């Protein structure tokens, strides 16, 4: 539980939480992972190893206009999901939830025969979308190690 | 330099090496990153943050038959590279080099107008392909933290 306004989230924190997340997601028997880039990339790699899922793809989103949200989200869908029944969508945090909500809605409409479940490390109660699986509640800014450790 | 036959490659090792790799690649002014999944996912995330590249995509490869190499590699190309001039291709290791060689050859043929450069953390002298940028020479098996830390 992270209730400070600004928290450095280290690799050691990540390791512990990801192991818990793997245990939570395990029973879902997903066959493929879609990482939301960039935030979900490191987590998707760890989840794929822990869940022994070889098929990992990524999806990229971009805001048309920084002042608007959701409706203005461009989703670059480059996924190939032939023969897949269940997919795990991975992101680092459901913050406003706009990205995850839009991506899930988009995927569920486009691939009607596929079941999608989502997971994140952090979830904010103010998010418009709640992932199927999440570990920590966040009420401030999370300073993820991948956003901090490679800047210099 | 890793010259032992089997080496656990920790997050701390990774952090130091990735910072060096970012410095090496910086001058190339790449506009997008293609991560080779799964091995290149964590590194591509860190490189993207360090190089401030927002456009990260992934490519997936699969062997038709485990007993054969290279010629039998299926490349699932789901990249969108419109308007991009230079791309950084990221993988963890050039081991046999077959995957990276095949992916680079494929990308260079398909996107003739785009320049591709590659980087890895490890390179084996016996590899059929040498990345443009690499950090460590490997002569044994590398036990990457992402392959080890999430198994239990």
Coordinates of C-alpha atoms in Angstrom, one line a residue:
Chain A
X1 CA 0.0 0.0 0.0
X2 CA 1.5 3.3 -1.1
X3 CA -0.1 6.3 0.4
X4 CA 2.7 8.8 0.2
X5 CA 2.4 11.5 -2.5
X6 CA 5.6 10.6 -4.3
X7 CA 7.2 7.2 -4.0
X8 CA 10.3 5.7 -5.6
X9 CA 9.3 2.2 -6.7
X10 CA 12.5 0.1 -6.8
X11 CA 13.3 -3.1 -8.6
X12 CA 13.1 -4.9 -5.2
X13 CA 9.5 -3.6 -4.7
X14 CA 8.7 -4.6 -8.2
X15 CA 10.1 -8.1 -7.8
X16 CA 8.0 -8.8 -4.7
X17 CA 4.8 -7.3 -6.2
X18 CA 5.2 -9.1 -9.6
X19 CA 5.6 -12.4 -7.9
X20 CA 2.3 -11.8 -6.1
X21 CA 0.6 -10.6 -9.3
X22 CA 1.8 -13.8 -11.1
X23 CA 0.1 -15.9 -8.4
X24 CA -3.1 -13.9 -8.8
X25 CA -3.2 -14.2 -12.6
X26 CA -2.0 -17.8 -12.8
X27 CA -5.4 -19.4 -12.6
X28 CA -6.7 -17.3 -15.6
X29 CA -4.7 -19.5 -18.1
X30 CA -4.0 -16.7 -20.5
X31 CA -2.2 -17.8 -23.7
X32 CA -0.8 -14.4 -24.8
X33 CA 0.2 -11.1 -23.3
X34 CA -0.3 -7.6 -24.7
X35 CA 1.9 -5.0 -23.1
X36 CA 0.8 -1.4 -23.2
X37 CA 4.0 0.4 -24.2
X38 CA 6.0 1.9 -22.7
X39 CA 4.7 1.5 -19.1
X40 CA 3.8 -2.1 -19.3
X41 CA 6.9 -3.4 -21.1
X42 CA 9.1 -4.4 -18.1
X43 CA 6.2 -5.9 -16.2
X44 CA 5.0 -7.9 -19.3
X45 CA 8.4 -9.4 -19.6
X46 CA 8.5 -10.5 -16.0
X47 CA 4.9 -11.8 -16.1
X48 CA 5.6 -13.7 -19.3
X49 CA 8.6 -15.4 -17.7
X50 CA 6.7 -16.2 -14.5
X51 CA 3.6 -17.5 -16.3
X52 CA 5.6 -19.2 -19.0
X53 CA 3.8 -17.4 -21.8
X54 CA 6.0 -17.1 -24.9
X55 CA 3.6 -15.0 -27.0
X56 CA 4.1 -11.3 -25.9
X57 CA 3.1 -8.4 -28.1
X58 CA 2.8 -4.7 -27.5
X59 CA 0.3 -2.0 -28.3
X60 CA 1.1 1.7 -28.5
X61 CA -1.2 4.6 -27.7
X62 CA -0.8 8.2 -28.4
X63 CA -2.9 11.2 -27.4
X64 CA -4.0 13.3 -30.4
X65 CA -3.9 16.3 -28.2
X66 CA -2.3 16.5 -24.7
X67 CA -5.2 18.6 -23.4
X68 CA -7.8 15.9 -24.1
X69 CA -8.2 12.4 -22.9
X70 CA -9.8 9.1 -23.9
X71 CA -11.8 10.1 -27.0
X72 CA -8.5 11.6 -28.4
X73 CA -6.5 8.4 -27.9
X74 CA -4.9 6.9 -31.0
X75 CA -4.4 3.1 -30.6
X76 CA -1.8 1.6 -32.8
X77 CA -3.0 -2.0 -32.9
X78 CA -0.4 -4.2 -34.4
X79 CA -1.5 -7.4 -32.6
X80 CA -1.8 -10.9 -34.2
X81 CA -4.1 -13.0 -32.1
X82 CA -5.0 -15.9 -34.4
X83 CA -6.0 -19.0 -32.5
X84 CA -5.7 -17.3 -29.1
X85 CA -8.6 -17.6 -26.6
X86 CA -7.5 -15.6 -23.6
X87 CA -5.2 -12.6 -23.4
X88 CA -3.6 -10.8 -20.5
X89 CA -3.3 -7.0 -21.0
X90 CA -0.5 -5.6 -18.9
X91 CA 0.2 -2.0 -17.8
X92 CA 2.1 -0.5 -14.9
X93 CA -0.7 1.6 -13.4
X94 CA -4.4 2.4 -13.8
X95 CA -4.0 6.1 -13.0
X96 CA -6.7 8.1 -14.7
X97 CA -7.5 4.7 -16.3
X98 CA -8.3 6.4 -19.6
X99 CA -5.6 4.4 -21.6
X100 CA -6.5 1.1 -20.2
X101 CA -10.3 1.7 -20.5
X102 CA -9.9 2.7 -24.2
X103 CA -7.5 -0.2 -25.0
X104 CA -9.8 -2.8 -23.3
X105 CA -12.9 -1.5 -25.0
X106 CA -11.1 -1.4 -28.4
X107 CA -9.7 -5.0 -28.0
X108 CA -13.0 -6.4 -26.8
X109 CA -14.9 -4.9 -29.8
X110 CA -12.3 -5.9 -32.4
X111 CA -11.7 -9.5 -31.1
X112 CA -15.1 -10.5 -30.0
X113 CA -14.3 -14.2 -29.7
X114 CA -11.3 -13.5 -27.4
X115 CA -11.4 -13.0 -23.6
X116 CA -9.3 -10.2 -22.3
X117 CA -8.2 -9.7 -18.6
X118 CA -6.0 -6.9 -17.4
X119 CA -3.4 -6.4 -14.7
X120 CA -1.4 -3.6 -13.2
X121 CA 0.9 -3.1 -10.3
X122 CA -1.0 0.1 -9.2
X123 CA -4.6 1.2 -9.2
X124 CA -6.0 4.6 -8.2
X125 CA -9.5 4.7 -6.7
X126 CA -10.2 7.7 -9.0
X127 CA -9.4 5.6 -12.1
X128 CA -12.3 5.2 -14.5
X129 CA -11.2 1.6 -15.0
X130 CA -10.4 -1.1 -12.5
X131 CA -8.1 -3.8 -13.8
X132 CA -9.1 -7.5 -13.1
X133 CA -5.9 -7.9 -11.1
X134 CA -3.9 -5.2 -9.3
X135 CA -1.5 -5.1 -6.3
X136 CA -1.1 -1.7 -4.8
X137 CA -3.5 1.2 -4.3
X138 CA -1.8 4.5 -5.2
X139 CA -2.9 7.9 -4.2
X140 CA 0.1 9.8 -5.4
X141 CA 2.7 9.8 -8.0
X142 CA 4.7 6.6 -8.5
X143 CA 8.3 7.1 -9.6
X144 CA 8.9 3.7 -11.3
X145 CA 12.5 2.5 -11.3
X146 CA 12.5 2.3 -15.1
X147 CA 11.6 5.9 -15.4
X148 CA 14.3 7.0 -13.0
X149 CA 17.3 4.6 -13.2
X150 CA 18.3 5.2 -16.8
X151 CA 18.2 9.0 -17.0
X152 CA 21.9 9.5 -16.4
Chain B
X1 CA 33.3 -9.0 -19.2
X2 CA 31.7 -12.3 -18.2
X3 CA 33.9 -15.2 -18.8
X4 CA 32.4 -17.7 -16.4
X5 CA 30.3 -20.5 -17.9
X6 CA 27.1 -19.6 -16.0
X7 CA 26.5 -16.1 -14.6
X8 CA 23.5 -14.6 -12.8
X9 CA 23.0 -11.2 -14.3
X10 CA 21.3 -9.1 -11.7
X11 CA 19.3 -5.9 -12.0
X12 CA 22.2 -4.0 -10.6
X13 CA 24.5 -5.3 -13.4
X14 CA 21.8 -4.5 -15.9
X15 CA 21.4 -0.9 -14.6
X16 CA 25.1 -0.2 -15.0
X17 CA 25.4 -1.8 -18.4
X18 CA 22.2 -0.2 -19.8
X19 CA 23.4 3.3 -18.8
X20 CA 26.6 2.6 -20.8
X21 CA 24.6 1.3 -23.7
X22 CA 22.5 4.4 -23.7
X23 CA 25.6 6.6 -23.9
X24 CA 26.9 4.5 -26.8
X25 CA 23.6 4.6 -28.8
X26 CA 22.7 8.2 -28.0
X27 CA 24.5 9.7 -31.0
X28 CA 22.6 7.5 -33.4
X29 CA 19.4 9.6 -33.0
X30 CA 17.0 6.8 -33.5
X31 CA 13.3 7.7 -33.5
X32 CA 11.8 4.4 -32.7
X33 CA 12.7 1.1 -30.9
X34 CA 11.8 -2.4 -31.9
X35 CA 12.2 -4.9 -29.1
X36 CA 12.7 -8.5 -29.9
X37 CA 10.3 -10.3 -27.6
X38 CA 10.7 -11.7 -25.1
X39 CA 14.4 -11.2 -24.4
X40 CA 14.6 -7.6 -25.5
X41 CA 11.5 -6.3 -23.7
X42 CA 13.0 -5.1 -20.4
X43 CA 16.1 -3.6 -22.1
X44 CA 13.9 -1.8 -24.7
X45 CA 11.9 -0.2 -21.9
X46 CA 15.0 1.1 -20.2
X47 CA 16.6 2.3 -23.4
X48 CA 13.4 4.1 -24.4
X49 CA 13.3 5.9 -21.1
X50 CA 17.0 6.8 -21.2
X51 CA 16.9 7.9 -24.9
X52 CA 13.6 9.6 -24.5
X53 CA 12.0 7.5 -27.3
X54 CA 8.3 7.2 -27.0
X55 CA 7.7 4.9 -29.9
X56 CA 8.4 1.3 -28.8
X57 CA 7.1 -1.7 -30.7
X58 CA 7.9 -5.4 -30.4
X59 CA 8.5 -8.1 -32.9
X60 CA 8.1 -11.8 -32.1
X61 CA 9.9 -14.7 -33.6
X62 CA 9.2 -18.4 -33.4
X63 CA 11.1 -21.4 -34.6
X64 CA 9.1 -23.7 -36.9
X65 CA 11.2 -26.6 -35.6
X66 CA 13.4 -26.6 -32.5
X67 CA 16.1 -28.7 -34.3
X68 CA 16.6 -26.1 -37.1
X69 CA 17.7 -22.5 -37.0
X70 CA 17.6 -19.3 -39.0
X71 CA 15.9 -20.6 -42.2
X72 CA 13.1 -22.0 -40.0
X73 CA 12.4 -18.7 -38.2
X74 CA 9.0 -17.3 -38.4
X75 CA 9.0 -13.5 -37.9
X76 CA 5.7 -12.0 -36.8
X77 CA 6.1 -8.5 -38.1
X78 CA 3.5 -6.2 -36.7
X79 CA 5.5 -3.0 -36.8
X80 CA 4.2 0.4 -38.0
X81 CA 7.1 2.5 -39.1
X82 CA 5.4 5.3 -41.1
X83 CA 7.5 8.4 -41.2
X84 CA 10.4 6.9 -39.2
X85 CA 13.9 7.2 -40.6
X86 CA 16.1 5.4 -38.1
X87 CA 15.2 2.5 -35.8
X88 CA 17.0 0.8 -32.9
X89 CA 16.5 -2.9 -32.7
X90 CA 17.0 -4.2 -29.1
X91 CA 17.7 -7.7 -27.9
X92 CA 19.3 -9.1 -24.7
X93 CA 22.1 -11.2 -26.4
X94 CA 23.5 -12.1 -29.7
X95 CA 24.2 -15.8 -28.8
X96 CA 24.0 -17.9 -32.0
X97 CA 23.0 -14.6 -33.6
X98 CA 20.5 -16.4 -35.8
X99 CA 17.4 -14.5 -34.5
X100 CA 19.0 -11.0 -34.7
X101 CA 20.6 -11.7 -38.2
X102 CA 17.2 -12.9 -39.5
X103 CA 15.3 -10.0 -38.0
X104 CA 17.7 -7.4 -39.3
X105 CA 17.8 -8.9 -42.8
X106 CA 14.1 -9.0 -42.8
X107 CA 13.6 -5.4 -41.6
X108 CA 16.2 -4.0 -44.0
X109 CA 14.6 -5.7 -47.0
X110 CA 11.0 -4.8 -46.0
X111 CA 11.7 -1.1 -45.1
X112 CA 14.4 -0.1 -47.6
X113 CA 14.2 3.6 -46.8
X114 CA 14.7 3.1 -43.0
X115 CA 18.1 2.7 -41.3
X116 CA 18.3 0.0 -38.6
X117 CA 20.9 -0.3 -35.9
X118 CA 21.0 -3.0 -33.3
X119 CA 22.1 -3.2 -29.7
X120 CA 22.4 -6.0 -27.1
X121 CA 23.9 -6.3 -23.6
X122 CA 25.8 -9.4 -24.6
X123 CA 27.6 -10.7 -27.6
X124 CA 29.3 -14.0 -28.2
X125 CA 32.2 -14.2 -30.6
X126 CA 30.7 -17.2 -32.1
X127 CA 27.6 -15.3 -33.1
X128 CA 26.9 -15.1 -36.8
X129 CA 25.8 -11.5 -36.3
X130 CA 27.5 -8.7 -34.5
X131 CA 25.2 -5.9 -33.2
X132 CA 26.2 -2.3 -33.9
X133 CA 26.4 -1.7 -30.1
X134 CA 27.0 -4.3 -27.4
X135 CA 28.5 -4.1 -23.9
X136 CA 29.7 -7.5 -22.6
X137 CA 31.3 -10.4 -24.3
X138 CA 29.8 -13.7 -23.2
X139 CA 31.3 -17.1 -23.5
X140 CA 28.9 -19.0 -21.3
X141 CA 25.3 -19.0 -20.4
X142 CA 23.8 -15.8 -19.0
X143 CA 21.1 -16.2 -16.4
X144 CA 19.2 -12.9 -16.8
X145 CA 17.4 -11.6 -13.8
X146 CA 14.1 -11.6 -15.7
X147 CA 14.4 -15.3 -16.4
X148 CA 15.2 -16.1 -12.8
X149 CA 13.5 -13.7 -10.4
X150 CA 9.9 -14.4 -11.3
X151 CA 9.8 -18.2 -11.3
X152 CA 8.5 -18.7 -7.8

